[in-house]
Amino acid sequence: MSNEANNTKSSKLFKGKSLAVTIATVLLFAAVLTFAIYEGTKNTVSVTANGEQEEVRTHAETVGAFLEEQEIEPGQHDFLSHSEETAINEDFSFEWDAAEQYNVTVDGEATSAWTTENTVSEILAKANIELTKHDKVSPALEEQVDEETTISVEKAYEVTIQDGLEEKKVWSTSTTVADLLKQHEISVGKLDRVENEMDELVLPNSEVKVVRVEKVTDVVEDSVKYAVETKKDNSLLKGSEKVVQKGTNGLVKKTYEVVKENGKEVKRNLKNEKVVKEPTKQVTAVGTKTVVASVSRGTQAKAAAPAAKAEPAKQTAPQQEKATVKTASAKKAPAPAKAEPAKAAPAEAEPTGGKEFYVSATAYTASCTGCSGITATGINLHANPGLKVIAVDPSVIPLGSKVWVEGYGNAIAGDTGGAIKGNKIDLFMANKSDALSFGRKQVKVRILN
């Protein structure tokens, strides 16, 4: 082949390659231009998603279209700073935060809340859980948590604490008695007592009782009653008594350990007893002297009559002169007109049974000036001078009661007196001088019915 032919062939090949390159270049340029034009018509969107910021160029005209373009499906609890209908323009920015589910228990019952917030207080607010200052929340309200954390709420309820004599109304959550007392700074001493078990759960409207116990020492002085000793005395008429030595009470000091609960004494133990003063016994002489009346034969019948009727004042003067009294000591006794017939007989022996106590005794007669001689129960003492009647306080000895009086014998409670109050009696005696000489004595009394 000639050189000319080869040159022609090479020239045609080169022209073919140049055309291809030119077309490719044009297409590339067109593509680049188209891409540049396409990219140039995009808007730049600044997106903050779950706290991370990113810039994205898009032809999407609305937020909703953009999310669809990015294959993002917001949940109903997610946060969008703009609605999906919001138009996108150049340099547009919006925020999207996906909500998370948090678990919450209220008094052991489970619930949940979807929210984009992560503090305990914000999560509880989203869950519509109302709190009081007494409720117990864990973790603390200001703490930030993740979806793996379970938030616990214990609702507070009212409890009564009876602390000694003081009653308190307090708020508590589910806890033990020991923790409740500690929470409210109530200390329990070693003698104090808690009525509830310390590990017992405190329930709504329950009551916790703390009994305050204390031991104190009490020193008191008590009197010691003196003893009474009686001695026979034949110089005194039978039935009469005379205090030879007056008794005095002794004194003893007693030391007690007193246990008090809530200020009230519940127990008293005698720890020590010391005699400060010994008692002095009372010695009383009891008369044993008897009087025997001796009258002349001519007046015997008449002397017997006054003894039965107790009207010695009606004897005649000659009869009085003939009457003589002989005693064991051979001394002359008063005339029979003045002697009390009851004294001629021995005093009745002390009966058994009945209520026994001591009284202060005096004597009285019906022959006083202005006295009617009629008792409060209607007994005529002038007509019955031999009766044994005593005046009493009816609140101590009921009127009409049969009684025995030491040194006086069996009698009837048949009269009263303005000065006879309490443990006092007045013995009726037919003879005024006997009543005056009786004086005042402590005697034993038995109520027989």
PDB file of N, CA, C and O in Angstrom, residues 317-389:
ATOM      1  N   ALA A 317     -87.283   8.443 202.999  1.00  0.00           N
ATOM      2  CA  ALA A 317     -86.072   8.795 203.738  1.00  0.00           C
ATOM      3  C   ALA A 317     -85.643   7.700 204.695  1.00  0.00           C
ATOM      4  O   ALA A 317     -84.465   7.370 204.787  1.00  0.00           O
ATOM      5  N   PRO A 318     -86.586   7.067 205.463  1.00  0.00           N
ATOM      6  CA  PRO A 318     -86.135   5.987 206.358  1.00  0.00           C
ATOM      7  C   PRO A 318     -85.503   4.841 205.597  1.00  0.00           C
ATOM      8  O   PRO A 318     -84.540   4.240 206.054  1.00  0.00           O
ATOM      9  N   GLN A 319     -86.085   4.494 204.411  1.00  0.00           N
ATOM     10  CA  GLN A 319     -85.503   3.397 203.650  1.00  0.00           C
ATOM     11  C   GLN A 319     -84.093   3.727 203.209  1.00  0.00           C
ATOM     12  O   GLN A 319     -83.217   2.877 203.205  1.00  0.00           O
ATOM     13  N   GLN A 320     -83.860   4.969 202.846  1.00  0.00           N
ATOM     14  CA  GLN A 320     -82.527   5.364 202.400  1.00  0.00           C
ATOM     15  C   GLN A 320     -81.525   5.261 203.539  1.00  0.00           C
ATOM     16  O   GLN A 320     -80.373   4.920 203.337  1.00  0.00           O
ATOM     17  N   GLU A 321     -81.966   5.586 204.710  1.00  0.00           N
ATOM     18  CA  GLU A 321     -81.051   5.537 205.832  1.00  0.00           C
ATOM     19  C   GLU A 321     -80.680   4.100 206.192  1.00  0.00           C
ATOM     20  O   GLU A 321     -79.582   3.823 206.660  1.00  0.00           O
ATOM     21  N   LYS A 322     -81.637   3.147 205.958  1.00  0.00           N
ATOM     22  CA  LYS A 322     -81.355   1.774 206.321  1.00  0.00           C
ATOM     23  C   LYS A 322     -80.495   1.059 205.296  1.00  0.00           C
ATOM     24  O   LYS A 322     -79.948   0.010 205.572  1.00  0.00           O
ATOM     25  N   ALA A 323     -80.454   1.598 204.071  1.00  0.00           N
ATOM     26  CA  ALA A 323     -79.697   0.905 203.015  1.00  0.00           C
ATOM     27  C   ALA A 323     -78.209   1.117 203.199  1.00  0.00           C
ATOM     28  O   ALA A 323     -77.767   2.237 203.400  1.00  0.00           O
ATOM     29  N   THR A 324     -77.459   0.015 203.127  1.00  0.00           N
ATOM     30  CA  THR A 324     -75.994   0.077 203.222  1.00  0.00           C
ATOM     31  C   THR A 324     -75.412  -0.713 202.098  1.00  0.00           C
ATOM     32  O   THR A 324     -76.036  -1.634 201.566  1.00  0.00           O
ATOM     33  N   VAL A 325     -74.197  -0.343 201.712  1.00  0.00           N
ATOM     34  CA  VAL A 325     -73.513  -1.010 200.622  1.00  0.00           C
ATOM     35  C   VAL A 325     -72.185  -1.534 201.137  1.00  0.00           C
ATOM     36  O   VAL A 325     -71.425  -0.787 201.750  1.00  0.00           O
ATOM     37  N   LYS A 326     -71.912  -2.822 200.847  1.00  0.00           N
ATOM     38  CA  LYS A 326     -70.642  -3.425 201.233  1.00  0.00           C
ATOM     39  C   LYS A 326     -69.848  -3.731 199.994  1.00  0.00           C
ATOM     40  O   LYS A 326     -70.387  -4.236 199.024  1.00  0.00           O
ATOM     41  N   THR A 327     -68.587  -3.415 200.047  1.00  0.00           N
ATOM     42  CA  THR A 327     -67.701  -3.692 198.915  1.00  0.00           C
ATOM     43  C   THR A 327     -66.601  -4.617 199.371  1.00  0.00           C
ATOM     44  O   THR A 327     -66.458  -4.889 200.585  1.00  0.00           O
ATOM     45  N   ALA A 328     -65.796  -5.056 198.423  1.00  0.00           N
ATOM     46  CA  ALA A 328     -64.675  -5.942 198.742  1.00  0.00           C
ATOM     47  C   ALA A 328     -63.688  -5.259 199.630  1.00  0.00           C
ATOM     48  O   ALA A 328     -62.986  -5.890 200.409  1.00  0.00           O
ATOM     49  N   SER A 329     -63.646  -3.950 199.597  1.00  0.00           N
ATOM     50  CA  SER A 329     -62.685  -3.210 200.428  1.00  0.00           C
ATOM     51  C   SER A 329     -63.340  -2.712 201.690  1.00  0.00           C
ATOM     52  O   SER A 329     -62.759  -1.957 202.435  1.00  0.00           O
ATOM     53  N   ALA A 330     -64.626  -3.095 201.930  1.00  0.00           N
ATOM     54  CA  ALA A 330     -65.349  -2.726 203.141  1.00  0.00           C
ATOM     55  C   ALA A 330     -65.559  -1.265 203.266  1.00  0.00           C
ATOM     56  O   ALA A 330     -65.795  -0.743 204.340  1.00  0.00           O
ATOM     57  N   LYS A 331     -65.479  -0.551 202.146  1.00  0.00           N
ATOM     58  CA  LYS A 331     -65.724   0.886 202.200  1.00  0.00           C
ATOM     59  C   LYS A 331     -67.187   1.128 201.989  1.00  0.00           C
ATOM     60  O   LYS A 331     -67.867   0.396 201.272  1.00  0.00           O
ATOM     61  N   LYS A 332     -67.705   2.224 202.533  1.00  0.00           N
ATOM     62  CA  LYS A 332     -69.106   2.562 202.416  1.00  0.00           C
ATOM     63  C   LYS A 332     -69.391   3.071 201.022  1.00  0.00           C
ATOM     64  O   LYS A 332     -68.685   3.898 200.502  1.00  0.00           O
ATOM     65  N   ALA A 333     -70.440   2.524 200.384  1.00  0.00           N
ATOM     66  CA  ALA A 333     -70.827   2.905 199.020  1.00  0.00           C
ATOM     67  C   ALA A 333     -71.966   3.878 199.068  1.00  0.00           C
ATOM     68  O   ALA A 333     -72.620   4.041 200.089  1.00  0.00           O
ATOM     69  N   PRO A 334     -72.265   4.548 198.007  1.00  0.00           N
ATOM     70  CA  PRO A 334     -73.388   5.497 197.976  1.00  0.00           C
ATOM     71  C   PRO A 334     -74.695   4.768 198.234  1.00  0.00           C
ATOM     72  O   PRO A 334     -74.825   3.556 198.058  1.00  0.00           O
ATOM     73  N   ALA A 335     -75.693   5.544 198.646  1.00  0.00           N
ATOM     74  CA  ALA A 335     -77.005   4.981 198.953  1.00  0.00           C
ATOM     75  C   ALA A 335     -77.600   4.332 197.731  1.00  0.00           C
ATOM     76  O   ALA A 335     -77.346   4.761 196.621  1.00  0.00           O
ATOM     77  N   PRO A 336     -78.400   3.293 197.886  1.00  0.00           N
ATOM     78  CA  PRO A 336     -78.996   2.598 196.738  1.00  0.00           C
ATOM     79  C   PRO A 336     -79.798   3.509 195.862  1.00  0.00           C
ATOM     80  O   PRO A 336     -79.975   3.231 194.702  1.00  0.00           O
ATOM     81  N   ALA A 337     -80.312   4.608 196.414  1.00  0.00           N
ATOM     82  CA  ALA A 337     -81.109   5.531 195.587  1.00  0.00           C
ATOM     83  C   ALA A 337     -80.296   6.088 194.452  1.00  0.00           C
ATOM     84  O   ALA A 337     -80.845   6.463 193.429  1.00  0.00           O
ATOM     85  N   LYS A 338     -78.985   6.175 194.598  1.00  0.00           N
ATOM     86  CA  LYS A 338     -78.132   6.758 193.561  1.00  0.00           C
ATOM     87  C   LYS A 338     -77.378   5.701 192.760  1.00  0.00           C
ATOM     88  O   LYS A 338     -76.669   6.044 191.852  1.00  0.00           O
ATOM     89  N   ALA A 339     -77.489   4.450 193.116  1.00  0.00           N
ATOM     90  CA  ALA A 339     -76.759   3.396 192.399  1.00  0.00           C
ATOM     91  C   ALA A 339     -77.553   2.972 191.184  1.00  0.00           C
ATOM     92  O   ALA A 339     -78.778   2.942 191.220  1.00  0.00           O
ATOM     93  N   GLU A 340     -76.866   2.674 190.078  1.00  0.00           N
ATOM     94  CA  GLU A 340     -77.514   2.223 188.847  1.00  0.00           C
ATOM     95  C   GLU A 340     -77.772   0.729 188.959  1.00  0.00           C
ATOM     96  O   GLU A 340     -76.849  -0.044 189.151  1.00  0.00           O
ATOM     97  N   PRO A 341     -78.997   0.301 188.868  1.00  0.00           N
ATOM     98  CA  PRO A 341     -79.308  -1.113 189.073  1.00  0.00           C
ATOM     99  C   PRO A 341     -78.540  -2.011 188.132  1.00  0.00           C
ATOM    100  O   PRO A 341     -78.176  -3.106 188.490  1.00  0.00           O
ATOM    101  N   ALA A 342     -78.248  -1.552 186.896  1.00  0.00           N
ATOM    102  CA  ALA A 342     -77.572  -2.408 185.926  1.00  0.00           C
ATOM    103  C   ALA A 342     -76.181  -2.803 186.382  1.00  0.00           C
ATOM    104  O   ALA A 342     -75.661  -3.814 185.971  1.00  0.00           O
ATOM    105  N   LYS A 343     -75.547  -2.001 187.241  1.00  0.00           N
ATOM    106  CA  LYS A 343     -74.175  -2.279 187.656  1.00  0.00           C
ATOM    107  C   LYS A 343     -74.093  -3.410 188.666  1.00  0.00           C
ATOM    108  O   LYS A 343     -73.038  -3.908 188.955  1.00  0.00           O
ATOM    109  N   ALA A 344     -75.202  -3.786 189.232  1.00  0.00           N
ATOM    110  CA  ALA A 344     -75.194  -4.876 190.192  1.00  0.00           C
ATOM    111  C   ALA A 344     -74.940  -6.203 189.486  1.00  0.00           C
ATOM    112  O   ALA A 344     -74.466  -7.142 190.083  1.00  0.00           O
ATOM    113  N   ALA A 345     -75.279  -6.304 188.183  1.00  0.00           N
ATOM    114  CA  ALA A 345     -75.066  -7.538 187.436  1.00  0.00           C
ATOM    115  C   ALA A 345     -73.766  -7.429 186.658  1.00  0.00           C
ATOM    116  O   ALA A 345     -73.382  -6.353 186.239  1.00  0.00           O
ATOM    117  N   PRO A 346     -73.083  -8.560 186.452  1.00  0.00           N
ATOM    118  CA  PRO A 346     -71.828  -8.509 185.671  1.00  0.00           C
ATOM    119  C   PRO A 346     -72.116  -8.128 184.232  1.00  0.00           C
ATOM    120  O   PRO A 346     -73.180  -8.422 183.692  1.00  0.00           O
ATOM    121  N   ALA A 347     -71.136  -7.454 183.595  1.00  0.00           N
ATOM    122  CA  ALA A 347     -71.291  -7.037 182.193  1.00  0.00           C
ATOM    123  C   ALA A 347     -71.341  -8.268 181.291  1.00  0.00           C
ATOM    124  O   ALA A 347     -70.707  -9.280 181.573  1.00  0.00           O
ATOM    125  N   GLU A 348     -72.152  -8.174 180.219  1.00  0.00           N
ATOM    126  CA  GLU A 348     -72.283  -9.305 179.300  1.00  0.00           C
ATOM    127  C   GLU A 348     -70.940  -9.612 178.639  1.00  0.00           C
ATOM    128  O   GLU A 348     -70.165  -8.718 178.361  1.00  0.00           O
ATOM    129  N   ALA A 349     -70.741 -10.918 178.407  1.00  0.00           N
ATOM    130  CA  ALA A 349     -69.526 -11.326 177.703  1.00  0.00           C
ATOM    131  C   ALA A 349     -69.580 -10.849 176.257  1.00  0.00           C
ATOM    132  O   ALA A 349     -70.667 -10.704 175.678  1.00  0.00           O
ATOM    133  N   GLU A 350     -68.401 -10.590 175.685  1.00  0.00           N
ATOM    134  CA  GLU A 350     -68.350 -10.109 174.302  1.00  0.00           C
ATOM    135  C   GLU A 350     -68.844 -11.183 173.346  1.00  0.00           C
ATOM    136  O   GLU A 350     -68.335 -12.298 173.351  1.00  0.00           O
ATOM    137  N   PRO A 351     -69.829 -10.849 172.526  1.00  0.00           N
ATOM    138  CA  PRO A 351     -70.328 -11.837 171.563  1.00  0.00           C
ATOM    139  C   PRO A 351     -69.347 -11.967 170.394  1.00  0.00           C
ATOM    140  O   PRO A 351     -68.410 -11.206 170.257  1.00  0.00           O
ATOM    141  N   THR A 352     -69.616 -12.948 169.572  1.00  0.00           N
ATOM    142  CA  THR A 352     -68.812 -13.121 168.350  1.00  0.00           C
ATOM    143  C   THR A 352     -69.630 -12.706 167.141  1.00  0.00           C
ATOM    144  O   THR A 352     -70.852 -12.651 167.199  1.00  0.00           O
ATOM    145  N   GLY A 353     -68.927 -12.415 166.046  1.00  0.00           N
ATOM    146  CA  GLY A 353     -69.622 -12.032 164.808  1.00  0.00           C
ATOM    147  C   GLY A 353     -69.975 -10.561 164.806  1.00  0.00           C
ATOM    148  O   GLY A 353     -69.797  -9.825 165.783  1.00  0.00           O
ATOM    149  N   GLY A 354     -70.493 -10.103 163.698  1.00  0.00           N
ATOM    150  CA  GLY A 354     -70.864  -8.705 163.558  1.00  0.00           C
ATOM    151  C   GLY A 354     -69.679  -7.824 163.210  1.00  0.00           C
ATOM    152  O   GLY A 354     -68.520  -8.230 163.279  1.00  0.00           O
ATOM    153  N   LYS A 355     -69.972  -6.621 162.819  1.00  0.00           N
ATOM    154  CA  LYS A 355     -68.935  -5.661 162.463  1.00  0.00           C
ATOM    155  C   LYS A 355     -68.325  -5.054 163.718  1.00  0.00           C
ATOM    156  O   LYS A 355     -69.049  -4.565 164.591  1.00  0.00           O
ATOM    157  N   GLU A 356     -67.003  -5.071 163.799  1.00  0.00           N
ATOM    158  CA  GLU A 356     -66.312  -4.598 164.998  1.00  0.00           C
ATOM    159  C   GLU A 356     -65.478  -3.351 164.671  1.00  0.00           C
ATOM    160  O   GLU A 356     -64.800  -3.302 163.643  1.00  0.00           O
ATOM    161  N   PHE A 357     -65.544  -2.350 165.535  1.00  0.00           N
ATOM    162  CA  PHE A 357     -64.703  -1.174 165.401  1.00  0.00           C
ATOM    163  C   PHE A 357     -64.682  -0.404 166.720  1.00  0.00           C
ATOM    164  O   PHE A 357     -65.459  -0.697 167.638  1.00  0.00           O
ATOM    165  N   TYR A 358     -63.786   0.568 166.799  1.00  0.00           N
ATOM    166  CA  TYR A 358     -63.643   1.371 168.010  1.00  0.00           C
ATOM    167  C   TYR A 358     -64.294   2.736 167.826  1.00  0.00           C
ATOM    168  O   TYR A 358     -64.240   3.314 166.729  1.00  0.00           O
ATOM    169  N   VAL A 359     -64.878   3.242 168.918  1.00  0.00           N
ATOM    170  CA  VAL A 359     -65.542   4.547 168.891  1.00  0.00           C
ATOM    171  C   VAL A 359     -65.154   5.327 170.132  1.00  0.00           C
ATOM    172  O   VAL A 359     -64.634   4.771 171.106  1.00  0.00           O
ATOM    173  N   SER A 360     -65.434   6.608 170.093  1.00  0.00           N
ATOM    174  CA  SER A 360     -65.266   7.473 171.270  1.00  0.00           C
ATOM    175  C   SER A 360     -66.608   7.525 171.993  1.00  0.00           C
ATOM    176  O   SER A 360     -67.627   7.899 171.396  1.00  0.00           O
ATOM    177  N   ALA A 361     -66.614   7.137 173.266  1.00  0.00           N
ATOM    178  CA  ALA A 361     -67.877   7.024 174.004  1.00  0.00           C
ATOM    179  C   ALA A 361     -67.957   8.051 175.125  1.00  0.00           C
ATOM    180  O   ALA A 361     -66.969   8.312 175.826  1.00  0.00           O
ATOM    181  N   THR A 362     -69.122   8.645 175.265  1.00  0.00           N
ATOM    182  CA  THR A 362     -69.466   9.501 176.413  1.00  0.00           C
ATOM    183  C   THR A 362     -70.788   8.983 176.970  1.00  0.00           C
ATOM    184  O   THR A 362     -71.367   8.023 176.440  1.00  0.00           O
ATOM    185  N   ALA A 363     -71.273   9.588 178.047  1.00  0.00           N
ATOM    186  CA  ALA A 363     -72.523   9.129 178.672  1.00  0.00           C
ATOM    187  C   ALA A 363     -73.470  10.308 178.854  1.00  0.00           C
ATOM    188  O   ALA A 363     -73.051  11.469 178.923  1.00  0.00           O
ATOM    189  N   TYR A 364     -74.773  10.002 178.890  1.00  0.00           N
ATOM    190  CA  TYR A 364     -75.773  11.057 179.102  1.00  0.00           C
ATOM    191  C   TYR A 364     -76.916  10.491 179.942  1.00  0.00           C
ATOM    192  O   TYR A 364     -77.016   9.280 180.159  1.00  0.00           O
ATOM    193  N   THR A 365     -77.759  11.379 180.446  1.00  0.00           N
ATOM    194  CA  THR A 365     -78.900  10.998 181.276  1.00  0.00           C
ATOM    195  C   THR A 365     -80.134  11.722 180.792  1.00  0.00           C
ATOM    196  O   THR A 365     -80.027  12.768 180.119  1.00  0.00           O
ATOM    197  N   ALA A 366     -81.285  11.172 181.111  1.00  0.00           N
ATOM    198  CA  ALA A 366     -82.554  11.776 180.670  1.00  0.00           C
ATOM    199  C   ALA A 366     -83.072  12.805 181.655  1.00  0.00           C
ATOM    200  O   ALA A 366     -84.108  13.444 181.414  1.00  0.00           O
ATOM    201  N   SER A 367     -82.367  12.993 182.774  1.00  0.00           N
ATOM    202  CA  SER A 367     -82.868  13.885 183.810  1.00  0.00           C
ATOM    203  C   SER A 367     -82.277  15.291 183.722  1.00  0.00           C
ATOM    204  O   SER A 367     -82.201  16.002 184.704  1.00  0.00           O
ATOM    205  N   CYS A 368     -81.840  15.676 182.526  1.00  0.00           N
ATOM    206  CA  CYS A 368     -81.308  17.029 182.386  1.00  0.00           C
ATOM    207  C   CYS A 368     -82.458  18.032 182.261  1.00  0.00           C
ATOM    208  O   CYS A 368     -83.588  17.666 181.912  1.00  0.00           O
ATOM    209  N   THR A 369     -82.172  19.287 182.535  1.00  0.00           N
ATOM    210  CA  THR A 369     -83.192  20.329 182.478  1.00  0.00           C
ATOM    211  C   THR A 369     -83.681  20.496 181.045  1.00  0.00           C
ATOM    212  O   THR A 369     -82.883  20.711 180.133  1.00  0.00           O
ATOM    213  N   GLY A 370     -84.978  20.411 180.865  1.00  0.00           N
ATOM    214  CA  GLY A 370     -85.556  20.596 179.529  1.00  0.00           C
ATOM    215  C   GLY A 370     -85.565  19.353 178.691  1.00  0.00           C
ATOM    216  O   GLY A 370     -86.069  19.376 177.563  1.00  0.00           O
ATOM    217  N   CYS A 371     -84.982  18.235 179.197  1.00  0.00           N
ATOM    218  CA  CYS A 371     -84.976  17.002 178.421  1.00  0.00           C
ATOM    219  C   CYS A 371     -86.326  16.315 178.519  1.00  0.00           C
ATOM    220  O   CYS A 371     -86.915  16.214 179.613  1.00  0.00           O
ATOM    221  N   SER A 372     -86.822  15.798 177.410  1.00  0.00           N
ATOM    222  CA  SER A 372     -88.121  15.127 177.402  1.00  0.00           C
ATOM    223  C   SER A 372     -88.018  13.704 177.888  1.00  0.00           C
ATOM    224  O   SER A 372     -89.011  13.129 178.370  1.00  0.00           O
ATOM    225  N   GLY A 373     -86.836  13.086 177.752  1.00  0.00           N
ATOM    226  CA  GLY A 373     -86.681  11.693 178.141  1.00  0.00           C
ATOM    227  C   GLY A 373     -87.165  10.730 177.077  1.00  0.00           C
ATOM    228  O   GLY A 373     -87.139   9.518 177.297  1.00  0.00           O
ATOM    229  N   ILE A 374     -87.573  11.251 175.906  1.00  0.00           N
ATOM    230  CA  ILE A 374     -88.049  10.407 174.803  1.00  0.00           C
ATOM    231  C   ILE A 374     -86.961  10.391 173.726  1.00  0.00           C
ATOM    232  O   ILE A 374     -86.527  11.447 173.263  1.00  0.00           O
ATOM    233  N   THR A 375     -86.514   9.191 173.335  1.00  0.00           N
ATOM    234  CA  THR A 375     -85.439   9.086 172.355  1.00  0.00           C
ATOM    235  C   THR A 375     -85.952   9.337 170.943  1.00  0.00           C
ATOM    236  O   THR A 375     -87.164   9.453 170.710  1.00  0.00           O
ATOM    237  N   ALA A 376     -85.002   9.381 169.985  1.00  0.00           N
ATOM    238  CA  ALA A 376     -85.364   9.606 168.581  1.00  0.00           C
ATOM    239  C   ALA A 376     -86.208   8.475 168.017  1.00  0.00           C
ATOM    240  O   ALA A 376     -86.919   8.650 167.022  1.00  0.00           O
ATOM    241  N   THR A 377     -86.158   7.300 168.653  1.00  0.00           N
ATOM    242  CA  THR A 377     -86.971   6.169 168.189  1.00  0.00           C
ATOM    243  C   THR A 377     -88.217   5.971 169.051  1.00  0.00           C
ATOM    244  O   THR A 377     -88.905   4.970 168.894  1.00  0.00           O
ATOM    245  N   GLY A 378     -88.467   6.921 169.979  1.00  0.00           N
ATOM    246  CA  GLY A 378     -89.703   6.864 170.769  1.00  0.00           C
ATOM    247  C   GLY A 378     -89.601   6.126 172.079  1.00  0.00           C
ATOM    248  O   GLY A 378     -90.635   5.850 172.709  1.00  0.00           O
ATOM    249  N   ILE A 379     -88.402   5.792 172.556  1.00  0.00           N
ATOM    250  CA  ILE A 379     -88.257   5.094 173.841  1.00  0.00           C
ATOM    251  C   ILE A 379     -88.368   6.112 174.971  1.00  0.00           C
ATOM    252  O   ILE A 379     -87.698   7.145 174.952  1.00  0.00           O
ATOM    253  N   ASN A 380     -89.202   5.797 175.978  1.00  0.00           N
ATOM    254  CA  ASN A 380     -89.367   6.659 177.153  1.00  0.00           C
ATOM    255  C   ASN A 380     -88.345   6.226 178.196  1.00  0.00           C
ATOM    256  O   ASN A 380     -88.514   5.202 178.867  1.00  0.00           O
ATOM    257  N   LEU A 381     -87.268   7.027 178.320  1.00  0.00           N
ATOM    258  CA  LEU A 381     -86.182   6.660 179.236  1.00  0.00           C
ATOM    259  C   LEU A 381     -86.582   6.871 180.697  1.00  0.00           C
ATOM    260  O   LEU A 381     -86.056   6.181 181.587  1.00  0.00           O
ATOM    261  N   HIS A 382     -87.475   7.829 180.940  1.00  0.00           N
ATOM    262  CA  HIS A 382     -87.946   8.020 182.335  1.00  0.00           C
ATOM    263  C   HIS A 382     -88.720   6.802 182.800  1.00  0.00           C
ATOM    264  O   HIS A 382     -88.576   6.377 183.945  1.00  0.00           O
ATOM    265  N   ALA A 383     -89.498   6.224 181.901  1.00  0.00           N
ATOM    266  CA  ALA A 383     -90.304   5.053 182.268  1.00  0.00           C
ATOM    267  C   ALA A 383     -89.486   3.776 182.233  1.00  0.00           C
ATOM    268  O   ALA A 383     -89.888   2.775 182.828  1.00  0.00           O
ATOM    269  N   ASN A 384     -88.343   3.775 181.534  1.00  0.00           N
ATOM    270  CA  ASN A 384     -87.520   2.567 181.405  1.00  0.00           C
ATOM    271  C   ASN A 384     -86.067   2.891 181.701  1.00  0.00           C
ATOM    272  O   ASN A 384     -85.192   2.802 180.825  1.00  0.00           O
ATOM    273  N   PRO A 385     -85.753   3.284 182.919  1.00  0.00           N
ATOM    274  CA  PRO A 385     -84.375   3.673 183.229  1.00  0.00           C
ATOM    275  C   PRO A 385     -83.384   2.504 183.205  1.00  0.00           C
ATOM    276  O   PRO A 385     -82.181   2.703 183.143  1.00  0.00           O
ATOM    277  N   GLY A 386     -83.917   1.263 183.223  1.00  0.00           N
ATOM    278  CA  GLY A 386     -83.015   0.118 183.213  1.00  0.00           C
ATOM    279  C   GLY A 386     -82.580  -0.303 181.823  1.00  0.00           C
ATOM    280  O   GLY A 386     -81.735  -1.183 181.678  1.00  0.00           O
ATOM    281  N   LEU A 387     -83.164   0.300 180.792  1.00  0.00           N
ATOM    282  CA  LEU A 387     -82.787  -0.069 179.434  1.00  0.00           C
ATOM    283  C   LEU A 387     -81.385   0.438 179.094  1.00  0.00           C
ATOM    284  O   LEU A 387     -80.970   1.491 179.579  1.00  0.00           O
ATOM    285  N   LYS A 388     -80.729  -0.321 178.246  1.00  0.00           N
ATOM    286  CA  LYS A 388     -79.416   0.120 177.748  1.00  0.00           C
ATOM    287  C   LYS A 388     -79.617   0.659 176.333  1.00  0.00           C
ATOM    288  O   LYS A 388     -79.899  -0.100 175.404  1.00  0.00           O
ATOM    289  N   VAL A 389     -79.479   1.959 176.230  1.00  0.00           N
ATOM    290  CA  VAL A 389     -79.726   2.665 174.963  1.00  0.00           C
ATOM    291  C   VAL A 389     -78.499   3.532 174.658  1.00  0.00           C
ATOM    292  O   VAL A 389     -77.939   4.146 175.571  1.00  0.00           O
TER     293      VAL A 389
END
